[in-house]
Every structure is written in structure tokens, then in C-alpha cells.
Amino acid sequence: MTEAPIRAVGPKGFRSAELGWPELERIPHPPRRVPLLGDVVGVNRRTPLQDSLRYARQLGPVFRRKAFGKEFVFVWGAREAADFADESRFAKHVGLGIANLRPVAGDGLFTAYNHEPNWQLAHDVLAPGFSREAMAGYHPMMLDVARRLTEHWDRAAETGHSVDVPGDMTKLTLETIARTGFGHDFGSFERSRPHPFVTAMIGTLTYAQRLNTVPFPLAPLLLRSASRRNAADIAHLNRTVDELVRARRATGGGDGDLLDRMLETAHPETGERLAPENVRRQVITFLVAGHETTSGALSFALHYLSRHPEAAARARAEVDRVWGDTAEPAYEQVARLRYLRRVLDESLRLWPTAPAFAREAREDTVLAGEHPMRRGAWALVLTPMLHRDPEVWGPDAERFDPDRFDAGAVRSRAPHTFKPFGTGARACIGRQFALHEATLVLGLLLRRYELRPDPAYRLRVTERLTLMPEGLRLHPERRTPVREAASELRCPVPGAGD
């Protein structure tokens, strides 16, 4: 799983598009551009991604936006996205909100610049932690955390109360990555309010988003109080992780989990180890990225399952058939839930919780044979629009349809048209972990509950670098256990035998 290191592709820092796109004037931009301010008419600083999706529909697969003197290029066409996937010509670009997270995550896997060596070192050291063998070892811990979730939902079902889906999925995924990766328990389900780590994490993500909405020279003035809160949030994240690492060093081992690998494992070829400061940054990266995106994916999937009872019934029937009356599924049984995995993929298609990724040119090149780019020029790929390209997904691309991901449909589509985990050498290292966890949890919830939506609810999406359904609540209703249902099916008339 070792890739060749990506060499540096130019200086770090923001590069406005006019510096890297020689024919920028050919790329359309929104109407009513205002001098100095740019394309700010009609935008909402709380929903920059959704504003960009609206412009994407108007302006086409390559467009630009200007804000406070800085020009940005956005891409969502399938042809252009496939070209950006060429690792010989393009690499990850750390920009916009991602760079704003560097004060807390530094050169962690997600936020490192390509020329920084620690991302490749950490990737090579940690990749075995996501092998099939390692994943099978995490499975019992995932089940244990899911049990705490269902106990909470059982109480809601007994009393007829609804559940806070995004809040509960955040508790679940935080506890899962903390337990499996670092042997730590935040006690999220025993708390009436979010754990302070979650509050601090959301604060840092929100602040990183806000930094993109104000002119850089004015940020210290306009965000003075927010900056102080962000500094306190970062300090809390650092203290939490430092204590976690101290506790591990004191106990002397955690059965080879991710933290053990960070502290004890040397690079298989160079013998190099992660420095203590980088260990902290990697732990924060995994705790934040390892639960924030998965909780969003689960929340969107539960929303669509509650609104599409035919899909829920089909997925539930598959769970009942594949898992039978076993009390808890084995690791191998999760991968056999093929239709439920399609439900998850279709939810990630419509609302990929990491909604964009940036790519930059390694050398002077031409994007998709049409747009010249200088070395270091970059663009932001809008994943939700790539996943809605009608040339790939058809005229009904806005419709929820898990069968878009049956084997035949997947084979018929061009590559690089479904990118919820990014692309290339810097794509999400924990992809299989997230997919296994999400499929397992959805299967457990479908087997145990009918999911009743609030008829008045309309999907609203909140943005804090990642995406999450806002205000989503469901009413879980306990189902008849599979064992009892099977018994009733075999023997519908008392005394009549099987």
C-alpha cells in the first residue's frame, strides 16, 4: 500500500486563479459581479457550498467565483474530474478550509502539504491498521458501541420519543474511532450534552469555514472573539489528545491499535518513526475526520431510508435473510449486505459529507484538452455536482435510487465519477473502516426498528466544512425480532405444527 511520495508542486499559500489560469476570462462567472467584493450578491456565508452548487447548475461544468479580490475555479464535469484523477499530472491541493485547519492538525494525513514528508511516513506506518485482519479485530468493538446506541434508541421507542439522528450518529462514530483506534471511551451516550471534545471540534470546523467568508486582512478584526474561541477549542483538543497519549504510554500498550502503531512502529523501509508532535496531529486528524464524515453519511442514509419505505423494506429483508436469527453479525456477514451498501453509496452520491476536494497541476498542462493551467494552479472539484452530472447519472440524477450502484450499472459508468472519499494517493485512508462501520450500523438499526420520519421535516443541510442534515429526528419503533417472526411464519395456527 506504499505509494511514491508526491514531490512539491510550488509554494504553499493561497494562489488566486488569475495567477494560474492563462485563459481565465473564458471561464464563466456569476452575473452581477460587484467591484472589489466580487460575486457576493445573493450568497449566504453559512452555505457557501450550496451557493456554489446553485451557480454550478447555471454556469456549467467549469466556472469561477470571486470574493474579496480572490478568484476561485470550480469544476464538476465528469470529463474534467477524470482528468484531475491523473496522478502523473495533478496532486492534492491543500487550500480553502483545509489549510485553515492546519493550526490544529498541522502536517497530519489530511492537512499536510505534498512536500511535507510526514504524511507519507504516517500513511505507510498506519496503512496496515486498515487491513482486512485489522478490520476484523475492530468489528467486536464496533458492535459494542452500536449496542450503546440501540439501548438509547430502545428507551426512546418505549416512551414514544423521537431521536436526534445527527447527534446520536456523532456520539456513535466518535466512540467507535476512539475505542478502535485509541482504546479510549468518551462516555458520549452517558452524557446529556455533547462531549467537550465534540464541541471543540465543531468549533474549529466552523471557524475554518468562516475564515473563507471574510477578507483575509480584516479577519483579525471581524473574527476577534471567534478567533479567541477557536484558540480555546484548539487548546482543548490538544489537551485531550495529550492526555490520551500519556495514558497509553503509562499503560504500555493497546493491542496494536492505531495509537500503538503511531507510538511504536517504525517505517518498514527507512526505520523512521513519527515525532511526538506529529502523533498528536495524527490522533486529532483521525478523531475528527474519522467520525465527522461517517456520522454525516449515516445521518443522510437514515433520512433517505425513512423517506423511501420501499428501499428500507428491501434493505431490511436483505438483513433478515443474510444475518438470520444470529444475535450479532460476524465480520464477514456485513460485506454480504450488498443492497444496503447501495443505499449507503446512493446517500453518499447525493450528499457526500466531504463535499469537495482540490487538485493542483504538477506542471503546465491543459485540463480536459480545453483549459490551460500553469504549474501550481488549482481548482476545487464539487463532488455533489459531479455526482449529479446528468451525462453520467441521467436526467433524474436528483432522485434517490440505490440501484444506480448495482454491479451492472457500476460497470457501465466511466471511472472517476463517484468520489466521496477524494481521489489519488491522498484519498481517505480510512475508507474501508467507514464503510464497514456504516453498513454494520445501518443493518443493526434496520433489523431492530421501523424508522418513522416527521412528515413536516424537509431536508436542510448544515455546512461546517463537512455536511450534515440539520434538525433530523426520527421515531424508532421496535420490530418483532427475527427469531419470533420466523416462528410465527412457520406456525400461523397454534397446534398445527410446522
Short mmCIF file of C-alpha atoms in Angstrom, two decimals:
data_model
loop_
_atom_site.label_atom_id
_atom_site.label_comp_id
_atom_site.label_asym_id
_atom_site.label_seq_id
_atom_site.Cartn_x
_atom_site.Cartn_y
_atom_site.Cartn_z
CA MET A 1 0.00 0.00 0.00
CA THR A 2 3.05 2.27 -0.31
CA GLU A 3 2.87 4.96 -2.98
CA ALA A 4 5.78 7.02 -4.24
CA PRO A 5 5.97 10.37 -2.45
CA ILE A 6 4.40 13.32 -4.23
CA ARG A 7 7.01 15.99 -4.82
CA ALA A 8 6.32 19.61 -4.15
CA VAL A 9 4.37 21.42 -6.87
CA GLY A 10 5.06 25.03 -5.97
CA PRO A 11 4.93 27.31 -2.98
CA LYS A 12 2.35 26.85 -0.29
CA GLY A 13 -0.23 29.55 0.42
CA PHE A 14 -3.24 30.84 -1.47
CA ARG A 15 -2.89 31.32 -5.21
CA SER A 16 -5.66 33.28 -6.88
CA ALA A 17 -6.87 31.74 -10.13
CA GLU A 18 -5.66 34.58 -12.39
CA LEU A 19 -2.11 33.58 -11.46
CA GLY A 20 -2.51 30.04 -12.76
CA TRP A 21 -5.19 30.00 -15.47
CA PRO A 22 -3.90 31.89 -18.56
CA GLU A 23 -7.33 31.90 -20.24
CA LEU A 24 -9.39 32.61 -17.14
CA GLU A 25 -11.62 35.07 -19.00
CA ARG A 26 -13.09 32.15 -20.99
CA ILE A 27 -14.45 30.58 -17.82
CA PRO A 28 -17.96 31.85 -16.92
CA HIS A 29 -18.74 33.56 -13.63
CA PRO A 30 -21.99 34.60 -11.89
CA PRO A 31 -23.79 37.68 -13.15
CA ARG A 32 -23.90 40.91 -11.14
CA ARG A 33 -20.25 40.85 -10.12
CA VAL A 34 -19.53 43.74 -7.75
CA PRO A 35 -16.20 45.64 -7.93
CA LEU A 36 -13.83 44.76 -5.05
CA LEU A 37 -16.36 42.45 -3.37
CA GLY A 38 -16.83 40.09 -6.33
CA ASP A 39 -19.68 37.56 -6.62
CA VAL A 40 -21.37 38.23 -3.31
CA VAL A 41 -24.89 39.20 -4.41
CA GLY A 42 -27.41 36.68 -3.12
CA VAL A 43 -24.94 34.44 -1.29
CA ASN A 44 -25.21 33.13 2.26
CA ARG A 45 -21.97 32.93 4.23
CA ARG A 46 -23.35 29.92 6.14
CA THR A 47 -23.93 27.87 2.97
CA PRO A 48 -21.03 28.55 0.58
CA LEU A 49 -21.09 25.00 -0.79
CA GLN A 50 -24.79 25.08 -1.57
CA ASP A 51 -24.39 28.52 -3.16
CA SER A 52 -21.67 27.03 -5.37
CA LEU A 53 -23.99 24.17 -6.36
CA ARG A 54 -26.60 26.71 -7.42
CA TYR A 55 -24.06 28.55 -9.58
CA ALA A 56 -22.80 25.24 -10.97
CA ARG A 57 -26.25 24.48 -12.38
CA GLN A 58 -26.34 27.90 -14.04
CA LEU A 59 -22.78 28.16 -15.34
CA GLY A 60 -21.75 24.65 -16.37
CA PRO A 61 -19.00 22.15 -15.54
CA VAL A 62 -16.19 24.71 -15.15
CA PHE A 63 -16.88 28.12 -13.61
CA ARG A 64 -15.30 30.70 -11.36
CA ARG A 65 -16.28 32.83 -8.40
CA LYS A 66 -14.63 35.90 -6.98
CA ALA A 67 -14.71 37.01 -3.35
CA PHE A 68 -12.82 39.94 -1.88
CA GLY A 69 -10.36 40.10 -4.76
CA LYS A 70 -9.61 36.36 -4.85
CA GLU A 71 -10.69 34.26 -7.81
CA PHE A 72 -11.58 30.56 -7.47
CA VAL A 73 -12.15 27.95 -10.19
CA PHE A 74 -14.74 25.22 -9.58
CA VAL A 75 -15.07 22.00 -11.57
CA TRP A 76 -17.77 19.35 -11.57
CA GLY A 77 -17.97 17.85 -15.05
CA ALA A 78 -17.17 14.16 -15.30
CA ARG A 79 -14.61 14.69 -18.08
CA GLU A 80 -12.70 17.30 -16.10
CA ALA A 81 -12.88 15.31 -12.84
CA ALA A 82 -11.49 12.23 -14.60
CA ASP A 83 -8.62 14.31 -15.94
CA PHE A 84 -7.87 15.62 -12.44
CA ALA A 85 -7.57 11.99 -11.27
CA ASP A 86 -4.41 11.60 -13.39
CA GLU A 87 -1.75 11.42 -10.66
CA SER A 88 1.05 11.96 -13.16
CA ARG A 89 -0.26 15.49 -13.88
CA PHE A 90 -2.20 16.52 -10.77
CA ALA A 91 -1.83 16.24 -6.99
CA LYS A 92 -3.82 17.13 -3.92
CA HIS A 93 -4.07 20.85 -3.22
CA VAL A 94 -4.38 21.94 0.41
CA GLY A 95 -6.39 25.11 0.27
CA LEU A 96 -9.52 26.94 1.37
CA GLY A 97 -10.93 25.49 4.57
CA ILE A 98 -8.44 22.62 4.74
CA ALA A 99 -5.48 24.95 5.19
CA ASN A 100 -7.47 26.76 7.87
CA LEU A 101 -7.33 23.56 9.93
CA ARG A 102 -3.53 23.45 9.99
CA PRO A 103 -3.29 25.30 13.32
CA VAL A 104 -4.86 22.22 14.92
CA ALA A 105 -3.97 19.36 12.55
CA GLY A 106 -0.66 20.62 11.14
CA ASP A 107 1.01 18.07 8.87
CA GLY A 108 -1.47 15.32 9.69
CA LEU A 109 -2.59 12.99 6.91
CA PHE A 110 -5.47 15.22 5.81
CA THR A 111 -3.89 18.68 6.08
CA ALA A 112 -0.23 18.08 5.15
CA TYR A 113 1.18 19.81 2.10
CA ASN A 114 2.51 17.46 -0.55
CA HIS A 115 6.14 18.45 0.10
CA GLU A 116 5.89 17.63 3.83
CA PRO A 117 7.32 14.15 4.48
CA ASN A 118 5.20 13.19 7.49
CA TRP A 119 2.05 12.39 5.53
CA GLN A 120 3.77 9.63 3.55
CA LEU A 121 5.54 8.34 6.68
CA ALA A 122 2.26 8.25 8.61
CA HIS A 123 0.43 6.66 5.67
CA ASP A 124 2.96 3.85 5.38
CA VAL A 125 3.06 3.23 9.13
CA LEU A 126 -0.74 3.30 9.56
CA ALA A 127 -1.94 1.58 6.38
CA PRO A 128 -1.68 -1.93 7.95
CA GLY A 129 -4.12 -0.67 10.60
CA PHE A 130 -6.80 -0.76 7.92
CA SER A 131 -6.03 -4.22 6.55
CA ARG A 132 -8.71 -6.90 6.49
CA GLU A 133 -7.18 -8.57 9.53
CA ALA A 134 -7.17 -5.30 11.47
CA MET A 135 -10.74 -4.53 10.42
CA ALA A 136 -11.94 -7.91 11.67
CA GLY A 137 -10.36 -7.06 15.01
CA TYR A 138 -12.26 -3.76 15.19
CA HIS A 139 -15.61 -5.42 14.46
CA PRO A 140 -16.44 -6.55 18.04
CA MET A 141 -15.70 -3.05 19.35
CA MET A 142 -17.96 -1.55 16.68
CA LEU A 143 -20.72 -3.90 17.84
CA ASP A 144 -20.17 -2.90 21.44
CA VAL A 145 -20.57 0.81 20.65
CA ALA A 146 -23.60 0.11 18.45
CA ARG A 147 -25.15 -1.70 21.45
CA ARG A 148 -24.95 1.51 23.43
CA LEU A 149 -26.75 3.32 20.62
CA THR A 150 -29.59 0.77 20.44
CA GLU A 151 -30.03 0.88 24.21
CA HIS A 152 -30.55 4.62 23.87
CA TRP A 153 -32.97 4.19 20.95
CA ASP A 154 -34.83 1.42 22.79
CA ARG A 155 -35.63 3.87 25.59
CA ALA A 156 -36.90 6.39 23.04
CA ALA A 157 -39.04 3.71 21.36
CA GLU A 158 -40.54 2.66 24.70
CA THR A 159 -41.54 6.22 25.57
CA GLY A 160 -42.61 7.25 22.07
CA HIS A 161 -39.93 9.93 21.79
CA SER A 162 -38.00 10.85 18.68
CA VAL A 163 -34.20 10.65 18.45
CA ASP A 164 -31.69 13.27 17.35
CA VAL A 165 -30.17 11.42 14.42
CA PRO A 166 -27.08 13.59 13.70
CA GLY A 167 -26.35 13.94 17.42
CA ASP A 168 -26.61 10.21 18.06
CA MET A 169 -24.59 9.29 14.96
CA THR A 170 -21.88 11.71 16.11
CA LYS A 171 -21.77 10.00 19.51
CA LEU A 172 -21.62 6.59 17.85
CA THR A 173 -18.84 7.38 15.40
CA LEU A 174 -16.73 9.28 17.93
CA GLU A 175 -16.89 6.38 20.37
CA THR A 176 -16.14 3.90 17.58
CA ILE A 177 -12.95 5.58 16.34
CA ALA A 178 -11.87 6.39 19.91
CA ARG A 179 -12.32 2.78 21.04
CA THR A 180 -10.93 1.01 17.99
CA GLY A 181 -8.10 3.42 17.25
CA PHE A 182 -7.02 4.67 20.64
CA GLY A 183 -8.54 2.49 23.36
CA HIS A 184 -10.42 5.49 24.78
CA ASP A 185 -14.02 5.94 25.89
CA PHE A 186 -15.51 9.44 25.81
CA GLY A 187 -18.71 8.27 27.51
CA SER A 188 -20.81 10.05 24.89
CA PHE A 189 -24.01 8.06 25.46
CA GLU A 190 -23.89 8.69 29.18
CA ARG A 191 -23.88 12.45 28.66
CA SER A 192 -26.92 14.70 28.26
CA ARG A 193 -24.82 17.19 26.27
CA PRO A 194 -22.12 16.64 23.63
CA HIS A 195 -18.70 15.74 24.92
CA PRO A 196 -16.48 18.86 25.16
CA PHE A 197 -14.20 17.30 22.54
CA VAL A 198 -17.12 17.32 20.06
CA THR A 199 -18.00 20.90 20.94
CA ALA A 200 -14.39 21.99 20.41
CA MET A 201 -14.15 20.02 17.18
CA ILE A 202 -17.31 21.60 15.74
CA GLY A 203 -15.98 24.97 16.81
CA THR A 204 -12.72 24.54 14.90
CA LEU A 205 -14.52 23.27 11.77
CA THR A 206 -16.99 26.15 11.86
CA TYR A 207 -14.22 28.69 12.37
CA ALA A 208 -12.27 27.26 9.43
CA GLN A 209 -15.38 27.68 7.29
CA ARG A 210 -15.93 31.26 8.48
CA LEU A 211 -12.37 32.25 7.59
CA ASN A 212 -13.30 31.74 3.94
CA THR A 213 -16.14 34.26 4.13
CA VAL A 214 -14.26 37.38 5.21
CA PRO A 215 -11.41 39.32 3.57
CA PHE A 216 -8.13 37.99 4.92
CA PRO A 217 -6.76 41.39 6.08
CA LEU A 218 -9.96 42.04 8.03
CA ALA A 219 -10.22 38.60 9.64
CA PRO A 220 -8.34 39.53 12.85
CA LEU A 221 -10.78 42.42 13.38
CA LEU A 222 -14.04 40.83 12.25
CA LEU A 223 -13.39 37.48 13.88
CA ARG A 224 -11.64 38.66 17.04
CA SER A 225 -13.97 36.92 19.50
CA ALA A 226 -14.36 33.90 17.23
CA SER A 227 -10.57 33.64 16.99
CA ARG A 228 -10.27 33.58 20.79
CA ARG A 229 -12.87 30.82 20.97
CA ASN A 230 -11.04 28.90 18.26
CA ALA A 231 -7.77 29.15 20.16
CA ALA A 232 -9.53 27.77 23.25
CA ASP A 233 -11.07 24.97 21.16
CA ILE A 234 -7.66 24.03 19.74
CA ALA A 235 -6.14 24.05 23.22
CA HIS A 236 -8.90 21.70 24.44
CA LEU A 237 -8.34 19.29 21.53
CA ASN A 238 -4.61 19.30 22.21
CA ARG A 239 -5.05 18.69 25.95
CA THR A 240 -7.48 15.85 25.32
CA VAL A 241 -5.14 14.09 22.92
CA ASP A 242 -2.04 14.72 25.03
CA GLU A 243 -3.77 13.09 28.00
CA LEU A 244 -4.83 10.16 25.84
CA VAL A 245 -1.22 9.65 24.69
CA ARG A 246 0.13 10.00 28.24
CA ALA A 247 -2.30 7.36 29.47
CA ARG A 248 -1.20 4.97 26.72
CA ARG A 249 2.47 5.46 27.46
CA ALA A 250 1.75 4.80 31.14
CA THR A 251 -0.09 1.54 30.49
CA GLY A 252 2.38 0.43 27.85
CA GLY A 253 0.22 -0.90 25.03
CA GLY A 254 -3.19 -1.18 23.39
CA ASP A 255 -3.22 -4.45 21.43
CA GLY A 256 -1.69 -2.97 18.29
CA ASP A 257 -4.32 -0.32 17.57
CA LEU A 258 -3.67 2.90 15.62
CA LEU A 259 -2.15 4.68 18.59
CA ASP A 260 0.25 1.80 19.22
CA ARG A 261 1.30 2.00 15.60
CA MET A 262 1.88 5.75 15.88
CA LEU A 263 3.97 5.39 19.03
CA GLU A 264 5.87 2.17 18.41
CA THR A 265 6.01 1.29 14.71
CA ALA A 266 8.93 2.27 12.53
CA HIS A 267 8.68 2.72 8.78
CA PRO A 268 9.30 -0.72 7.22
CA GLU A 269 11.99 0.61 4.87
CA THR A 270 13.56 3.67 6.50
CA GLY A 271 13.13 2.82 10.18
CA GLU A 272 11.83 6.34 10.79
CA ARG A 273 9.19 6.95 13.50
CA LEU A 274 6.54 9.62 13.94
CA ALA A 275 7.65 12.52 16.13
CA PRO A 276 5.58 13.20 19.29
CA GLU A 277 4.07 16.41 17.87
CA ASN A 278 3.05 14.60 14.71
CA VAL A 279 1.47 11.80 16.75
CA ARG A 280 -0.77 14.41 18.36
CA ARG A 281 -1.69 15.81 14.95
CA GLN A 282 -2.46 12.37 13.54
CA VAL A 283 -4.64 11.45 16.53
CA ILE A 284 -6.63 14.68 16.16
CA THR A 285 -6.95 14.04 12.42
CA PHE A 286 -8.34 10.56 12.98
CA LEU A 287 -10.66 11.57 15.80
CA VAL A 288 -12.10 14.46 13.78
CA ALA A 289 -12.10 13.06 10.25
CA GLY A 290 -12.74 9.51 11.45
CA HIS A 291 -16.09 10.34 12.95
CA GLU A 292 -17.38 13.61 11.47
CA THR A 293 -17.78 12.37 7.90
CA THR A 294 -19.13 8.94 8.86
CA SER A 295 -21.75 10.42 11.19
CA GLY A 296 -22.96 12.59 8.33
CA ALA A 297 -23.07 9.64 5.94
CA LEU A 298 -25.14 7.60 8.42
CA SER A 299 -27.48 10.52 9.06
CA PHE A 300 -28.18 11.13 5.37
CA ALA A 301 -28.70 7.40 4.78
CA LEU A 302 -31.19 7.18 7.65
CA HIS A 303 -33.03 10.19 6.27
CA TYR A 304 -33.40 8.56 2.85
CA LEU A 305 -34.39 5.19 4.32
CA SER A 306 -37.09 6.86 6.39
CA ARG A 307 -38.42 8.69 3.32
CA HIS A 308 -38.27 5.69 0.98
CA PRO A 309 -40.07 2.82 2.73
CA GLU A 310 -39.71 0.56 -0.30
CA ALA A 311 -35.92 0.86 -0.12
CA ALA A 312 -35.99 0.37 3.66
CA ALA A 313 -38.14 -2.76 3.29
CA ARG A 314 -35.82 -4.20 0.67
CA ALA A 315 -32.72 -3.47 2.76
CA ARG A 316 -34.38 -4.87 5.89
CA ALA A 317 -35.36 -8.06 4.09
CA GLU A 318 -31.74 -8.48 3.00
CA VAL A 319 -30.51 -8.01 6.58
CA ASP A 320 -33.01 -10.56 7.87
CA ARG A 321 -32.02 -13.05 5.17
CA VAL A 322 -28.24 -12.63 5.45
CA TRP A 323 -27.95 -12.32 9.22
CA GLY A 324 -30.83 -14.65 10.09
CA ASP A 325 -31.52 -15.02 13.78
CA THR A 326 -27.89 -14.60 14.90
CA ALA A 327 -27.74 -12.30 17.89
CA GLU A 328 -24.94 -10.25 16.32
CA PRO A 329 -23.50 -10.44 12.80
CA ALA A 330 -20.00 -11.74 12.17
CA TYR A 331 -17.48 -9.55 10.36
CA GLU A 332 -17.91 -11.45 7.08
CA GLN A 333 -21.70 -11.04 7.13
CA VAL A 334 -21.53 -7.26 6.85
CA ALA A 335 -19.95 -7.29 3.39
CA ARG A 336 -22.79 -9.54 2.17
CA LEU A 337 -25.33 -6.71 2.62
CA ARG A 338 -24.98 -5.63 -0.98
CA TYR A 339 -28.25 -3.75 -1.34
CA LEU A 340 -27.74 -1.90 1.93
CA ARG A 341 -24.30 -0.88 0.71
CA ARG A 342 -26.01 0.53 -2.39
CA VAL A 343 -28.25 2.59 -0.11
CA LEU A 344 -25.17 3.98 1.60
CA ASP A 345 -23.43 4.71 -1.71
CA GLU A 346 -26.51 6.44 -3.09
CA SER A 347 -26.72 8.61 0.03
CA LEU A 348 -23.03 9.48 -0.41
CA ARG A 349 -23.69 10.26 -4.04
CA LEU A 350 -26.37 12.83 -3.25
CA TRP A 351 -24.68 14.28 -0.17
CA PRO A 352 -21.00 13.32 0.10
CA THR A 353 -20.17 14.53 3.57
CA ALA A 354 -16.72 15.68 2.45
CA PRO A 355 -18.22 17.73 -0.37
CA ALA A 356 -15.18 18.87 -2.33
CA PHE A 357 -11.52 18.18 -2.96
CA ALA A 358 -8.89 20.40 -4.56
CA ARG A 359 -6.35 19.41 -7.21
CA GLU A 360 -3.34 21.29 -8.47
CA ALA A 361 -1.21 20.96 -11.59
CA ARG A 362 2.23 19.37 -11.14
CA GLU A 363 3.45 21.04 -14.34
CA ASP A 364 1.98 23.28 -17.02
CA THR A 365 -0.88 21.34 -18.59
CA VAL A 366 -4.30 21.62 -20.23
CA LEU A 367 -7.35 20.42 -18.31
CA ALA A 368 -9.55 18.09 -20.37
CA GLY A 369 -7.88 19.42 -23.53
CA GLU A 370 -9.57 22.81 -23.09
CA HIS A 371 -8.34 24.92 -20.16
CA PRO A 372 -4.61 25.72 -19.86
CA MET A 373 -3.21 25.56 -16.32
CA ARG A 374 0.20 26.66 -15.10
CA ARG A 375 2.22 24.62 -12.62
CA GLY A 376 0.64 25.09 -9.17
CA ALA A 377 -2.73 26.25 -10.50
CA TRP A 378 -5.61 24.57 -8.72
CA ALA A 379 -9.36 24.06 -8.78
CA LEU A 380 -12.00 22.79 -6.41
CA VAL A 381 -13.96 19.71 -7.54
CA LEU A 382 -17.57 19.97 -6.31
CA THR A 383 -18.34 16.36 -5.51
CA PRO A 384 -22.14 16.74 -5.07
CA MET A 385 -22.37 18.21 -8.58
CA LEU A 386 -20.01 15.61 -10.06
CA HIS A 387 -22.41 13.06 -8.56
CA ARG A 388 -25.32 14.84 -10.27
CA ASP A 389 -23.81 15.22 -13.74
CA PRO A 390 -26.75 14.29 -15.99
CA GLU A 391 -24.41 12.93 -18.64
CA VAL A 392 -23.34 10.26 -16.13
CA TRP A 393 -26.31 9.80 -13.83
CA GLY A 394 -29.18 10.63 -16.20
CA PRO A 395 -31.89 13.30 -16.14
CA ASP A 396 -33.20 12.01 -12.80
CA ALA A 397 -29.88 12.48 -11.02
CA GLU A 398 -31.59 14.24 -8.08
CA ARG A 399 -33.70 11.15 -7.36
CA PHE A 400 -32.69 8.67 -4.65
CA ASP A 401 -32.19 5.29 -6.35
CA PRO A 402 -29.83 2.73 -4.78
CA ASP A 403 -29.95 0.57 -7.92
CA ARG A 404 -27.61 3.06 -9.55
CA PHE A 405 -24.96 1.05 -7.69
CA ASP A 406 -25.84 -2.47 -8.71
CA ALA A 407 -22.89 -4.23 -10.29
CA GLY A 408 -24.03 -3.79 -13.89
CA ALA A 409 -24.70 -0.08 -13.51
CA VAL A 410 -21.32 0.50 -11.87
CA ARG A 411 -19.51 -1.35 -14.67
CA SER A 412 -21.31 0.72 -17.31
CA ARG A 413 -20.20 4.06 -15.88
CA ALA A 414 -16.95 5.79 -16.64
CA PRO A 415 -14.34 5.70 -13.87
CA HIS A 416 -13.82 8.66 -11.52
CA THR A 417 -17.47 9.69 -11.49
CA PHE A 418 -18.10 8.68 -7.84
CA LYS A 419 -15.63 10.28 -5.45
CA PRO A 420 -17.00 10.59 -1.89
CA PHE A 421 -13.55 9.77 -0.45
CA GLY A 422 -11.41 12.01 -2.65
CA THR A 423 -9.01 10.75 -5.25
CA GLY A 424 -5.46 9.58 -5.78
CA ALA A 425 -2.65 8.86 -3.34
CA ARG A 426 -4.12 11.26 -0.78
CA ALA A 427 -7.63 9.77 -0.80
CA CYS A 428 -9.15 8.79 2.56
CA ILE A 429 -7.04 6.10 4.24
CA GLY A 430 -9.98 5.02 6.42
CA ARG A 431 -12.46 4.39 3.63
CA GLN A 432 -13.00 0.69 4.33
CA PHE A 433 -13.26 1.34 8.06
CA ALA A 434 -16.00 3.93 7.48
CA LEU A 435 -17.92 1.76 5.02
CA HIS A 436 -17.83 -1.29 7.28
CA GLU A 437 -18.92 0.73 10.32
CA ALA A 438 -21.74 2.50 8.46
CA THR A 439 -23.08 -0.67 6.81
CA LEU A 440 -22.97 -2.56 10.10
CA VAL A 441 -24.83 0.19 11.98
CA LEU A 442 -27.48 0.64 9.28
CA GLY A 443 -28.07 -3.13 9.26
CA LEU A 444 -28.43 -3.25 13.04
CA LEU A 445 -30.87 -0.33 13.08
CA LEU A 446 -33.00 -1.68 10.24
CA ARG A 447 -33.20 -5.10 11.84
CA ARG A 448 -34.31 -3.61 15.15
CA TYR A 449 -36.54 -0.66 14.20
CA GLU A 450 -39.06 0.78 11.84
CA LEU A 451 -37.90 4.35 11.19
CA ARG A 452 -40.77 6.86 11.20
CA PRO A 453 -40.00 10.34 9.85
CA ASP A 454 -41.59 13.61 10.86
CA PRO A 455 -43.95 14.33 7.94
CA ALA A 456 -43.25 18.06 8.23
CA TYR A 457 -39.47 17.69 8.01
CA ARG A 458 -37.73 18.98 4.89
CA LEU A 459 -34.06 18.21 4.39
CA ARG A 460 -31.81 21.12 5.28
CA VAL A 461 -28.04 20.76 5.07
CA THR A 462 -25.71 22.45 7.51
CA GLU A 463 -22.12 23.18 6.47
CA ARG A 464 -19.05 23.13 8.72
CA LEU A 465 -16.56 22.00 6.07
CA THR A 466 -18.39 18.68 6.24
CA LEU A 467 -22.12 18.30 5.54
CA MET A 468 -24.83 17.14 7.94
CA PRO A 469 -28.65 17.06 7.79
CA GLU A 470 -29.89 19.79 10.09
CA GLY A 471 -32.55 19.08 12.69
CA LEU A 472 -33.20 15.49 11.56
CA ARG A 473 -35.24 13.50 14.07
CA LEU A 474 -36.80 10.06 13.61
CA HIS A 475 -39.20 7.95 15.66
CA PRO A 476 -37.75 4.42 16.11
CA GLU A 477 -40.35 1.69 16.63
CA ARG A 478 -39.21 -1.76 17.76
CA ARG A 479 -39.79 -4.59 15.30
CA THR A 480 -40.67 -8.18 16.11
CA PRO A 481 -37.33 -9.99 16.48
CA VAL A 482 -36.37 -12.15 13.51
CA ARG A 483 -36.46 -15.35 15.59
CA GLU A 484 -40.04 -14.69 16.73
CA ALA A 485 -41.18 -13.60 13.29
CA ALA A 486 -39.78 -16.76 11.72
CA SER A 487 -41.57 -18.88 14.31
CA GLU A 488 -44.88 -17.17 13.63
CA LEU A 489 -44.38 -17.65 9.89
CA ARG A 490 -43.78 -21.39 10.25
CA CYS A 491 -46.66 -21.94 12.58
CA PRO A 492 -49.51 -19.48 11.88
CA VAL A 493 -52.15 -21.65 13.59
CA PRO A 494 -51.47 -22.70 17.19
CA GLY A 495 -51.15 -26.51 17.47
CA ALA A 496 -50.96 -27.08 13.73
CA GLY A 497 -47.26 -27.90 13.76
CA ASP A 498 -44.64 -26.68 11.26
#
